[in-house]
Short mmCIF file of C-alpha atoms and ligand atoms in Angstrom, two decimals:
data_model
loop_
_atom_site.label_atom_id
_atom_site.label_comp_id
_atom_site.label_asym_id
_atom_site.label_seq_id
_atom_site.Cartn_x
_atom_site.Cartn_y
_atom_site.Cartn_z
CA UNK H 1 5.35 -6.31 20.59
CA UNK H 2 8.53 -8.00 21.66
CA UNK H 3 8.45 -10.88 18.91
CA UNK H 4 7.57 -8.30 16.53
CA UNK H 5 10.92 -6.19 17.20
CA UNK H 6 13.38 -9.00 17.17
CA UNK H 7 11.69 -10.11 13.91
CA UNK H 8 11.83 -6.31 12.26
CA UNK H 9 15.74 -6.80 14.22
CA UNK H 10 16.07 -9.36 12.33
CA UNK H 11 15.01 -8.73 9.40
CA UNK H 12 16.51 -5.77 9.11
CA UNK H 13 19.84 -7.13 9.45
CA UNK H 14 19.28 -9.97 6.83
CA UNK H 15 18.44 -7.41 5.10
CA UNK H 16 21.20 -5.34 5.38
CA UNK H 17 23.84 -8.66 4.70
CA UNK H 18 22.03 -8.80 1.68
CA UNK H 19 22.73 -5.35 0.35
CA UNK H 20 26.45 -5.16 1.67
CA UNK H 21 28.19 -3.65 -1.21
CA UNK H 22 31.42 -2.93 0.73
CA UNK H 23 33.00 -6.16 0.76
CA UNK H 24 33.06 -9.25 -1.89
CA UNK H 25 31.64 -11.62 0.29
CA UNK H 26 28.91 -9.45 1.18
CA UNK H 27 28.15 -8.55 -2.55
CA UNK H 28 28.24 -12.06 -3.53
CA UNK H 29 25.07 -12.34 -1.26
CA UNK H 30 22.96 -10.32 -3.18
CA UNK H 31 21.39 -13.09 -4.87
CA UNK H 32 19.13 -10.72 -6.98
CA UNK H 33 20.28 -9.16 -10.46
CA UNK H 34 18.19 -6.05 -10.26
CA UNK H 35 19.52 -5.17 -6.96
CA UNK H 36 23.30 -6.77 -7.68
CA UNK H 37 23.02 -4.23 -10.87
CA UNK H 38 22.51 -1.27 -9.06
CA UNK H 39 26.15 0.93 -8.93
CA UNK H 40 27.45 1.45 -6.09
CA UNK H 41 30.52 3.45 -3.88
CA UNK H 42 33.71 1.54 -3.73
CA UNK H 43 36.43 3.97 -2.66
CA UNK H 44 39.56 2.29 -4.11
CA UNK H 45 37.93 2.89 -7.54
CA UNK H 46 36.45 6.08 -6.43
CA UNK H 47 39.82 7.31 -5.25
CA UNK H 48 41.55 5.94 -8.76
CA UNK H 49 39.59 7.65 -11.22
CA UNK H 50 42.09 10.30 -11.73
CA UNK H 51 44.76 7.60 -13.17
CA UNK H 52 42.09 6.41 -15.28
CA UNK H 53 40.27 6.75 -18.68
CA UNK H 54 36.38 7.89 -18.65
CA UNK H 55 34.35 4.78 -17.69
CA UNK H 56 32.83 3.36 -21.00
CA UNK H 57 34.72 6.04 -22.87
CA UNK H 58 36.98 4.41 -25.85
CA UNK H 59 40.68 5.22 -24.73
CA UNK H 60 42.60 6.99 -27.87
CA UNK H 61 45.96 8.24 -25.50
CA UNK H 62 47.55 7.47 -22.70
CA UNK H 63 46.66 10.08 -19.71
CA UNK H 64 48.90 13.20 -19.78
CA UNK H 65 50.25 12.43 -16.17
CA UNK H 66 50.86 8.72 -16.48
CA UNK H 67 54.16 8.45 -16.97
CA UNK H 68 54.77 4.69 -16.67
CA UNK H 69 51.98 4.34 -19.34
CA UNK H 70 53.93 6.67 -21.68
CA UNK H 71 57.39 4.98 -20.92
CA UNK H 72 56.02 2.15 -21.49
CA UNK H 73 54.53 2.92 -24.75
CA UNK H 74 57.69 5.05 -26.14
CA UNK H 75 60.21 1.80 -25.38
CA UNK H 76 58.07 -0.40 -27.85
CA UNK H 77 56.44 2.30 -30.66
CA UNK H 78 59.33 2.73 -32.61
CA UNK H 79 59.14 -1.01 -33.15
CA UNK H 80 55.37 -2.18 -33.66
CA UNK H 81 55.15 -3.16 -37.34
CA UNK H 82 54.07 -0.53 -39.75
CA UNK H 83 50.28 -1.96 -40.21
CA UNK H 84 47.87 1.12 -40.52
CA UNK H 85 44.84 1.37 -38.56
CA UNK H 86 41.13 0.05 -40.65
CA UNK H 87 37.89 0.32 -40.05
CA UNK H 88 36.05 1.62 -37.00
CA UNK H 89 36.56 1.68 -33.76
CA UNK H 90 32.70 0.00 -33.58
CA UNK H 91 34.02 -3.22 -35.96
CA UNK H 92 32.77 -1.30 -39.44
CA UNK H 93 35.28 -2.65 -41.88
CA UNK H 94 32.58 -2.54 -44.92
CA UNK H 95 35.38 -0.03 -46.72
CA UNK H 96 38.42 -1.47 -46.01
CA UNK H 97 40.33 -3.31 -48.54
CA UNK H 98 42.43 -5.70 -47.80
CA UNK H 99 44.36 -9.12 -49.52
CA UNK H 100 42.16 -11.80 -48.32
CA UNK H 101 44.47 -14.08 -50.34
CA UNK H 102 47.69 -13.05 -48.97
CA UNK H 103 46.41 -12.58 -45.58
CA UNK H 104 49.89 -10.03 -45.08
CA UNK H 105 48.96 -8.96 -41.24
CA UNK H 106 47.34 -12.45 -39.92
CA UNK H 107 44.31 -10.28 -39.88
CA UNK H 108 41.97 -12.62 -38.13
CA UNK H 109 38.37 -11.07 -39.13
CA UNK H 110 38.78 -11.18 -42.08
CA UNK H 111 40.49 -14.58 -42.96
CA UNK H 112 40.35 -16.36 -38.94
CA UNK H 113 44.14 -16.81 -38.95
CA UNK H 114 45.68 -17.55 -35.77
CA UNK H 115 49.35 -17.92 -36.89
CA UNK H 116 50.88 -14.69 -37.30
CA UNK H 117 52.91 -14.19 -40.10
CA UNK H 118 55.42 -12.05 -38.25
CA UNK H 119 58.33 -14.34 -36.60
CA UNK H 120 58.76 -13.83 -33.17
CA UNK H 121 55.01 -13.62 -32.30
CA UNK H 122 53.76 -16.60 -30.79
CA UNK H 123 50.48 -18.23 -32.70
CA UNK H 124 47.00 -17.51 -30.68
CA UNK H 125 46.02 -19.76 -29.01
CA UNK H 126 42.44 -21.40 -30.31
CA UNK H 127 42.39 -24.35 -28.61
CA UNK H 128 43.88 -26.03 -25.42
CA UNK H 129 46.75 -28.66 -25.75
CA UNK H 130 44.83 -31.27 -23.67
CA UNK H 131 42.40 -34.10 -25.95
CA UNK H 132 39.04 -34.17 -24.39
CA UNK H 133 38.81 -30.49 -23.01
CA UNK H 134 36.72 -28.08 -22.94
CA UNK H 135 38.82 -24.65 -22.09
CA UNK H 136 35.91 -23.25 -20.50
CA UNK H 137 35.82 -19.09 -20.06
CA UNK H 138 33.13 -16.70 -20.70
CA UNK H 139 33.61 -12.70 -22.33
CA UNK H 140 32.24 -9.38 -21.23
CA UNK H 141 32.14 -9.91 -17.51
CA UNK H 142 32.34 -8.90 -15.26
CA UNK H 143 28.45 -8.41 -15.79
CA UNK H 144 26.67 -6.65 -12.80
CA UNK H 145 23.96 -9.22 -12.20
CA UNK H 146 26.58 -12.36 -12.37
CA UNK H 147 25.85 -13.79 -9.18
CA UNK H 148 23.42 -16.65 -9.72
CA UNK H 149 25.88 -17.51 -12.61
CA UNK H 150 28.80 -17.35 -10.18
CA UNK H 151 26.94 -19.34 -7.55
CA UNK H 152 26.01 -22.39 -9.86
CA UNK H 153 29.82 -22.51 -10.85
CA UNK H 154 30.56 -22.54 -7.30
CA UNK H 155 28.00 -25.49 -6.37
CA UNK H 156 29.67 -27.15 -9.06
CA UNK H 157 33.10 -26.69 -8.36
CA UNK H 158 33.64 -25.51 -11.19
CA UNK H 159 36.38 -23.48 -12.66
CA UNK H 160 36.31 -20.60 -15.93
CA UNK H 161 38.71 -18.27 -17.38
CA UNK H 162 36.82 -14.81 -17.43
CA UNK H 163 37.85 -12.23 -19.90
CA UNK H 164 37.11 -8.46 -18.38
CA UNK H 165 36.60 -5.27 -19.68
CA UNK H 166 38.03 -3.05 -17.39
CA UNK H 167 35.12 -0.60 -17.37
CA UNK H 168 33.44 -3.22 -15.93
CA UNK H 169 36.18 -3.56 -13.72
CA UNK H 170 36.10 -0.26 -12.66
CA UNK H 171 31.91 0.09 -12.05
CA UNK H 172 31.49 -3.23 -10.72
CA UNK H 173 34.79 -3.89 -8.35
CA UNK H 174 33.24 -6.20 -5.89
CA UNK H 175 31.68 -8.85 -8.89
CA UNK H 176 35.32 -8.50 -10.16
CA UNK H 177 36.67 -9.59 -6.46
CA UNK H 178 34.46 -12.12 -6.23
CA UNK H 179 36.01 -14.20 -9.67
CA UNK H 180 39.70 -14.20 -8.18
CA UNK H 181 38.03 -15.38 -4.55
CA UNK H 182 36.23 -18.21 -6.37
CA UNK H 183 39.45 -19.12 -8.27
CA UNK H 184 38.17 -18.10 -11.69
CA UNK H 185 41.31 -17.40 -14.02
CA UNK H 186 40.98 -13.46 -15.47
CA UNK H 187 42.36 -12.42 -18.47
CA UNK H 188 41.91 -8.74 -20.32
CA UNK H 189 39.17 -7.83 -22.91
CA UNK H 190 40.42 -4.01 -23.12
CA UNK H 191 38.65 -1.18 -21.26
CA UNK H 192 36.39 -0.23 -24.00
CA UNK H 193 35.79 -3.04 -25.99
CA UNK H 194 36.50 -1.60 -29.15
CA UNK H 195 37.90 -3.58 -32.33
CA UNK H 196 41.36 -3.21 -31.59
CA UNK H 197 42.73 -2.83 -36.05
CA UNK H 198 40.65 0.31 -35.82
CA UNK H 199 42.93 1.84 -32.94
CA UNK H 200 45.94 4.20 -33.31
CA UNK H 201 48.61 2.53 -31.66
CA UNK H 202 49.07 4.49 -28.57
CA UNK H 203 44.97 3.68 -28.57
CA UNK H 204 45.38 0.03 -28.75
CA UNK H 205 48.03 0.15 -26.26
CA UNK H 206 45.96 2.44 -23.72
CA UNK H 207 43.06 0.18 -24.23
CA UNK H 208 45.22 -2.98 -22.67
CA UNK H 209 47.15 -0.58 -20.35
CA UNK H 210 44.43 0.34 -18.34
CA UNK H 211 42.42 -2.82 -18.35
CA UNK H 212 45.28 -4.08 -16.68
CA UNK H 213 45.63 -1.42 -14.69
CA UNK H 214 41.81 -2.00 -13.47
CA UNK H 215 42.18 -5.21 -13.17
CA UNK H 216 45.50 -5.25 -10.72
CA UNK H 217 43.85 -2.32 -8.63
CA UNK H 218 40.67 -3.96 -8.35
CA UNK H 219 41.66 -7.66 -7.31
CA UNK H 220 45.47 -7.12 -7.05
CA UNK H 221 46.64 -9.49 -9.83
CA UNK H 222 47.97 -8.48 -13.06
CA UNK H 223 47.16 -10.66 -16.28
CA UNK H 224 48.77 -12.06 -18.67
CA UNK H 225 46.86 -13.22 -21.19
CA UNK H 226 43.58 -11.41 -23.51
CA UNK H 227 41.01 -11.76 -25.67
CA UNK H 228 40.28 -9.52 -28.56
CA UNK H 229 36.81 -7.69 -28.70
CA UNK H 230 35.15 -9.65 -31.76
CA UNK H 231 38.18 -11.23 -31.69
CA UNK H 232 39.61 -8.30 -34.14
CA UNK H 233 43.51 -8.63 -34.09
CA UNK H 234 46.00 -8.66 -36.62
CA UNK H 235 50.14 -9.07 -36.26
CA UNK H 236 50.03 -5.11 -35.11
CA UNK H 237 48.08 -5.78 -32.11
CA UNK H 238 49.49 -8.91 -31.36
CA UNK H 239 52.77 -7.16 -30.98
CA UNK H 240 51.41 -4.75 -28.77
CA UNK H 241 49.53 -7.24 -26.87
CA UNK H 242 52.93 -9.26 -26.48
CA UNK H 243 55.30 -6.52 -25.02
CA UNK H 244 52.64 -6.06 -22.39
CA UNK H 245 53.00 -9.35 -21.71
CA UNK H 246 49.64 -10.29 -23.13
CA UNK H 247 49.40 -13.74 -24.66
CA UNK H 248 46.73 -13.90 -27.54
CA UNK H 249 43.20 -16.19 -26.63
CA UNK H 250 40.90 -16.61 -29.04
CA UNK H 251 38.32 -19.64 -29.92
CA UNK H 252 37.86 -22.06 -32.62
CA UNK H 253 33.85 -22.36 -32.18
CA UNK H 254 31.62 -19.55 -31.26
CA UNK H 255 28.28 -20.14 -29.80
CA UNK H 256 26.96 -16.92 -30.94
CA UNK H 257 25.26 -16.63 -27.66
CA UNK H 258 26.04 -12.26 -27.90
CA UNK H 259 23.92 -12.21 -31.19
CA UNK H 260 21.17 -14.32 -30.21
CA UNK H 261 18.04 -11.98 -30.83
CA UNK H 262 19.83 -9.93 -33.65
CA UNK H 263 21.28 -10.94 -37.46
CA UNK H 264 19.06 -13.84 -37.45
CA UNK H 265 21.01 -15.88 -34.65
CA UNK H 266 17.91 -16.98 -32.54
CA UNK H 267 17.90 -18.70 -29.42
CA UNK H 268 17.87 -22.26 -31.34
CA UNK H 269 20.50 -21.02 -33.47
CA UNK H 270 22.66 -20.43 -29.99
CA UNK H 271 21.54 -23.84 -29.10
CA UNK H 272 22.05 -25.47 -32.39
CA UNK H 273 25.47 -24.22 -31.60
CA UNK H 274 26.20 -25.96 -28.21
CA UNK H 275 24.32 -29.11 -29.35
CA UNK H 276 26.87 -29.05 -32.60
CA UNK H 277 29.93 -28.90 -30.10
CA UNK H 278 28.67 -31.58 -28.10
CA UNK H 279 28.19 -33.91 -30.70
CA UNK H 280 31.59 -33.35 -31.74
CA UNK H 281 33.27 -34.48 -28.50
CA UNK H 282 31.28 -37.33 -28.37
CA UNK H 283 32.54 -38.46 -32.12
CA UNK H 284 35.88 -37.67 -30.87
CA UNK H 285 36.82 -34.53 -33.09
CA UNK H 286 38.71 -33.39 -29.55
CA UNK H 287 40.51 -36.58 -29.12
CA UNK H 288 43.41 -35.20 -30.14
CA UNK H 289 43.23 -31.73 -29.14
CA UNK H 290 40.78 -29.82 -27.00
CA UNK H 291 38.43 -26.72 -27.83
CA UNK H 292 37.65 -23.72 -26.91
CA UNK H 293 34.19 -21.64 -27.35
CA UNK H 294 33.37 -18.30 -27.11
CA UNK H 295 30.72 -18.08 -24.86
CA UNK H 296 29.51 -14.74 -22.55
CA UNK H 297 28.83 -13.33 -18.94
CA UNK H 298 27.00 -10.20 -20.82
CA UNK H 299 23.62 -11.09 -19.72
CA UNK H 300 20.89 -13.22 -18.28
CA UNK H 301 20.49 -15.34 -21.16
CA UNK H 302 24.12 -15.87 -22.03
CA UNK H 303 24.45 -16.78 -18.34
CA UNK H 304 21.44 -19.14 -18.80
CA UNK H 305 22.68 -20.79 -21.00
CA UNK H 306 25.56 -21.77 -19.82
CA UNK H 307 23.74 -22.90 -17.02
CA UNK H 308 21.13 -24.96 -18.68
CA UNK H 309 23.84 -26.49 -20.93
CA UNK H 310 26.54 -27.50 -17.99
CA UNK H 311 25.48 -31.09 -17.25
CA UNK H 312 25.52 -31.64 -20.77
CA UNK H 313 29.04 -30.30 -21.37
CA UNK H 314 30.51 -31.75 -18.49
CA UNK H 315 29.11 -35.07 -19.99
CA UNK H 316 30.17 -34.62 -23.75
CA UNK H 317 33.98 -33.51 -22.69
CA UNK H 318 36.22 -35.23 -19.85
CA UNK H 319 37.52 -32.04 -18.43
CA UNK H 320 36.12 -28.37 -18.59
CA UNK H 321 38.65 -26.53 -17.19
CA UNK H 322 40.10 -22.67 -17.28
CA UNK H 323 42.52 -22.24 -20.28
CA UNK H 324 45.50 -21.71 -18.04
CA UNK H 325 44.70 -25.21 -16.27
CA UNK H 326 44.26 -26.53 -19.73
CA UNK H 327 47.92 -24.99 -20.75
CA UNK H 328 49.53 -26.11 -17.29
CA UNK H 329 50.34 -22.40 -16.74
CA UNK H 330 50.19 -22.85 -12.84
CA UNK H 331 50.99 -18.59 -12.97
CA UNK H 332 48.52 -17.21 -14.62
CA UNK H 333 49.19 -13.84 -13.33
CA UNK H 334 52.69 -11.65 -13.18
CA UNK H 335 52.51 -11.56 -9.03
CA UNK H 336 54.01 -15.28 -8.08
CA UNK H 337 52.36 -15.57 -5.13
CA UNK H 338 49.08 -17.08 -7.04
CA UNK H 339 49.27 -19.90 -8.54
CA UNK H 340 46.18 -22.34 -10.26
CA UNK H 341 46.39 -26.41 -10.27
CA UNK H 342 48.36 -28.10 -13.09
CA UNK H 343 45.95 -29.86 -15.40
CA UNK H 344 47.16 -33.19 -13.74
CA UNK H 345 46.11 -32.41 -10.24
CA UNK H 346 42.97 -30.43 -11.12
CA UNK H 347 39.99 -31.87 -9.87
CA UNK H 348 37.04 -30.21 -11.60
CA UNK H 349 34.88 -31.21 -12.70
CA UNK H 350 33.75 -33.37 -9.39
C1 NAG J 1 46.74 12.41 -12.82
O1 NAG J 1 45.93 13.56 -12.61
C2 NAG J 1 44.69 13.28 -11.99
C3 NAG J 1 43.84 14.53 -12.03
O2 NAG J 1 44.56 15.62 -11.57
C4 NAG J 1 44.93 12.75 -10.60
O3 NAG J 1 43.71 12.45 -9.96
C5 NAG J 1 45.76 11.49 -10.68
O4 NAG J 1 46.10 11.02 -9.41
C6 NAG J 1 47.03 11.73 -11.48
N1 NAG J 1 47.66 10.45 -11.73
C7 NAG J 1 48.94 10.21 -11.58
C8 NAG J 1 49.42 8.85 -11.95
O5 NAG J 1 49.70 11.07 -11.18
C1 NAG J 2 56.00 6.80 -32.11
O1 NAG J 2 56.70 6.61 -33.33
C2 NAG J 2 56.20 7.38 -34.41
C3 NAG J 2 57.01 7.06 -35.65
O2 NAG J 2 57.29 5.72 -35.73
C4 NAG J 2 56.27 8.85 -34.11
O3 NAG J 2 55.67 9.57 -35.16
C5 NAG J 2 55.52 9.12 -32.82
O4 NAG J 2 55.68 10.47 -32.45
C6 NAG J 2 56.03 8.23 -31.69
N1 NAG J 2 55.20 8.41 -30.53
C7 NAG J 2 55.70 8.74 -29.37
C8 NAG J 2 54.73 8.87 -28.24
O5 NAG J 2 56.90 8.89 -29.22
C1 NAG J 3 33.80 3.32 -29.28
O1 NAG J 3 33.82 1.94 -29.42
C2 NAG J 3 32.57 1.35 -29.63
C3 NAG J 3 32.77 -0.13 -29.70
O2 NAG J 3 33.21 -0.60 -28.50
C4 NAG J 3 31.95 1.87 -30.90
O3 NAG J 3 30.66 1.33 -31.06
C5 NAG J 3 31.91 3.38 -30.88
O4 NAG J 3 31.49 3.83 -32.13
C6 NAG J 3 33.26 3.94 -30.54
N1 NAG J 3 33.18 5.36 -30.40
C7 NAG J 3 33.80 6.17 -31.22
C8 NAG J 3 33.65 7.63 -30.92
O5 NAG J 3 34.49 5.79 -32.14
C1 NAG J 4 18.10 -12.80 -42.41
O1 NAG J 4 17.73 -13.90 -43.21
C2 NAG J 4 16.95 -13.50 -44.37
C3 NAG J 4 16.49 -14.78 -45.06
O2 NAG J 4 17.50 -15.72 -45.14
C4 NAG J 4 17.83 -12.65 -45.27
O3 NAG J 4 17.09 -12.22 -46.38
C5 NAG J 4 18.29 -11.44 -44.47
O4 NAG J 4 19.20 -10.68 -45.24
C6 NAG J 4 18.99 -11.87 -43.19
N1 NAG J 4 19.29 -10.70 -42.39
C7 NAG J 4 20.48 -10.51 -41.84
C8 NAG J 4 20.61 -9.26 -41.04
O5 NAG J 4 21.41 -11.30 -41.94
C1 NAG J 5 17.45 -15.12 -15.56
O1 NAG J 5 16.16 -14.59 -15.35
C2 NAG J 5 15.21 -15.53 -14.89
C3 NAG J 5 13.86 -14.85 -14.86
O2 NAG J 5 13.91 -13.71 -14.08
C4 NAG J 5 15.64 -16.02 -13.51
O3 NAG J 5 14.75 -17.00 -13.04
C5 NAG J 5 17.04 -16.62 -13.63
O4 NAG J 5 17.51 -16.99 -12.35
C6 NAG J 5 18.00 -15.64 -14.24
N1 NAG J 5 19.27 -16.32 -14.48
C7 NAG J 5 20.44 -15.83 -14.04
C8 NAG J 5 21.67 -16.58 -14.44
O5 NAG J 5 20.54 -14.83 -13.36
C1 NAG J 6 50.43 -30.97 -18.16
O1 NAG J 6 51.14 -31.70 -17.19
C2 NAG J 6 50.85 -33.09 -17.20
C3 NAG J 6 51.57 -33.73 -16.01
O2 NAG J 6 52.92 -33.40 -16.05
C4 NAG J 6 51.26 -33.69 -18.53
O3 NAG J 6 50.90 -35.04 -18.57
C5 NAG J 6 50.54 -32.95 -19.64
O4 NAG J 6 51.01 -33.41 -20.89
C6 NAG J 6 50.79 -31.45 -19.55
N1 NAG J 6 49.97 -30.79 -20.53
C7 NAG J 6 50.36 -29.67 -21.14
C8 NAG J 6 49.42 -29.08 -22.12
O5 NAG J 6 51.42 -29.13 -20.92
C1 NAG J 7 50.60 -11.52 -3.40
O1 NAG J 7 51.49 -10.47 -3.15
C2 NAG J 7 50.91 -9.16 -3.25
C3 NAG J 7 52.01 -8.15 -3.07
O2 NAG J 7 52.97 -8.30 -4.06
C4 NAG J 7 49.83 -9.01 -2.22
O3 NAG J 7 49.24 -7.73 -2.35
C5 NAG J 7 48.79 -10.09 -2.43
O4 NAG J 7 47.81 -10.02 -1.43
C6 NAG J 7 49.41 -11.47 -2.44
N1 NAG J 7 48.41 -12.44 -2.87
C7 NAG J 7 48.27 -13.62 -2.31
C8 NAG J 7 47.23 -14.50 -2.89
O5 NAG J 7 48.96 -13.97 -1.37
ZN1 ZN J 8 33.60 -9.15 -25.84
#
């Protein structure tokens, strides 16, 4: 009887660690998906919605009360270049035409340029300065079931730059937490994950504005950098991007690993993809500049595979690294009180 009560004692209480969704480090204990993906309370969220879009919802305005949004907003519209809208909001561009030839707005789905053709806005950046890297970072996140993902990365010391969406942000705080506590780098990927040509300007600007906003109430730093959904930006929402201090990321190889099961990208294909990469740094196509691939924290099998394909990457490249590690950008946020390793003294991979 006595054993039997100190074990249920004590297995209650292991039990209860395991399902502490109060605090990061408790939530970064819950080891299993199903459980890590159920939504919980988190009252600094809870408390916030007010100043906030609908959860999932794609932002068109900026909130009637939110004045800092809308001053913000009014001191750079009457300047954002006269580029109209396309498309929808849901990347459907099938009636848009537009000079492919001429490439007028640096539109990048349509013609992958990353060198705007407007002066004053500072190319995208595709790749990372340093020969031999991988800038390592993953989309989507943060993803509700992350933490076997986030606990191999730990184990292996290793470092990524994670691109949120700030609905995530908002509906999975503590995940969020736990990517600034392990020293992950996070940049934006806009609250809705829209394709950002297809928004009114005041929409393209609310969708940054409030990821931001999510991201510095959630885990107190602001970003500075951002990846477009689909990687849909042209010189219009660069500029907007840049006067919220956004700098551009984008990727020069894409392992397709979001499409794998649709379109006829299979799991090989995703594979095929990573193998490809590989065999590139090891004939020394990064030699003289680094790479970066678009890769995802959307779901188990993006996660997997990242995980299955580590050793080999860490093998094929001599540094996998965040982007801002990669850039020397020893900042990476607006608060100055954080600051990353230089790429000289970083020491990842082990
Ligand atoms: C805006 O209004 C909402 C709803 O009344 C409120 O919860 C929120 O705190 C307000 N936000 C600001 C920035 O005043
Ligand atoms: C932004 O500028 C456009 C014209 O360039 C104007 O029609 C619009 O009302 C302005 N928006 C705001 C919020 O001032
Ligand atoms: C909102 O954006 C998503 C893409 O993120 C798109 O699929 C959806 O159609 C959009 N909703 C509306 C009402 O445009
Ligand atoms: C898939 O591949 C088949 C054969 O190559 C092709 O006919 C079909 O149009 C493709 N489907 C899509 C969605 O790309
Ligand atoms: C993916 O799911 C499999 C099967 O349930 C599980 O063994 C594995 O740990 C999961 N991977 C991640 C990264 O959660
Ligand atoms: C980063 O800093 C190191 C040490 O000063 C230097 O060797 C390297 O060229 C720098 N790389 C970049 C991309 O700035
Ligand atoms: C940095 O300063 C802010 C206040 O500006 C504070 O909230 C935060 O906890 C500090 N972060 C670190 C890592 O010291
Ligand atoms: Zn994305």
């Amino acid at each position: 009887m006595r054993t039997s009560s100190v074990l249920l004692l004590l297995f209650s209480a292991v039990g209860a660690q395991a399902q502490d969704r109060t605090t990061e480090a408790g939530d970064a204990g819950i080891e299993d998906p199903d459980a890590e993906c159920q939504s919980y309370y988190y009252a600094p969220v809870s408390n916030a919605m007010g100043s906030f879009p609908t959860i999932r919802a794609n932002v068109t305005s900026i909130l009637a009360n939110d004045t800092v949004g809308q001053q913000k907003f009014l001191a750079m519209n009457s300047s954002i270049p006269n580029i109209a809208p396309r498309g929808t909001l849901g990347g459907d561009f099938s009636q848009v035409t537009y000079d492919q030839a001429a490439d007028p707005d640096c539109w990048w789905t349509q013609t992958q340029c990353v060198t705007p053709k407007l002066a004053d806005l500072k190319p995208d950046v595709a790749s990372v300065p340093e020969p031999r890297t991988l800038g390592y970072g993953f989309d989507d996140g943060p993803a509700c079931g992350h933490n076997r993902f986030y606990n191999y990365l730990a184990e292996q010391n290793q470092k990524a730059t994670m691109f949120f969406i700030g609905s995530n942000v908002m509906w999975f705080p503590l995940e969020a937490q736990r990517a600034v506590a392990d020293g992950h780098q996070i940049c934006a990927h806009t609250w809705s994950h829209p394709s950002m040509t297809a928004a009114t300007n005041e929409g393209a600007f609310a969708e940054l504005w409030y990821s931001i906003q999510a991201i510095k109430l959630v885990t107190n730093v602001t970003p500075t950098c951002w990846r477009p959904p689909r990687g849909d930006v042209d010189d219009r929402i660069r500029y907007i991007a840049t006067q919220l201090g956004l700098e551009t990321i984008m990727w020069g190889f894409d392992s397709f690993d979001w499409e794998a099961g649709t379109n006829n990208i299979t799991t090989d294909t995703v594979q095929g993809n990573y193998d490809s990469l590989m065999a590139k740094a090891g004939s020394g196509a990064f030699d003289g500049i680094g790479a970066i691939m678009l890769t995802h924290e959307l779901n188990n099998y993006t996660m997997q595979t990242a995980m299955d394909n580590y050793p080999k990457l860490a093998a094929a490249f001599d540094h996998l690294v965040p982007i801002a590690v990669a850039q020397n950008k020893t900042q990476p946020y607006v608060e100055t009180n954080y600051s990353m390793p230089s790429f000289a003294d970083c020491a990842y991979p082990l």
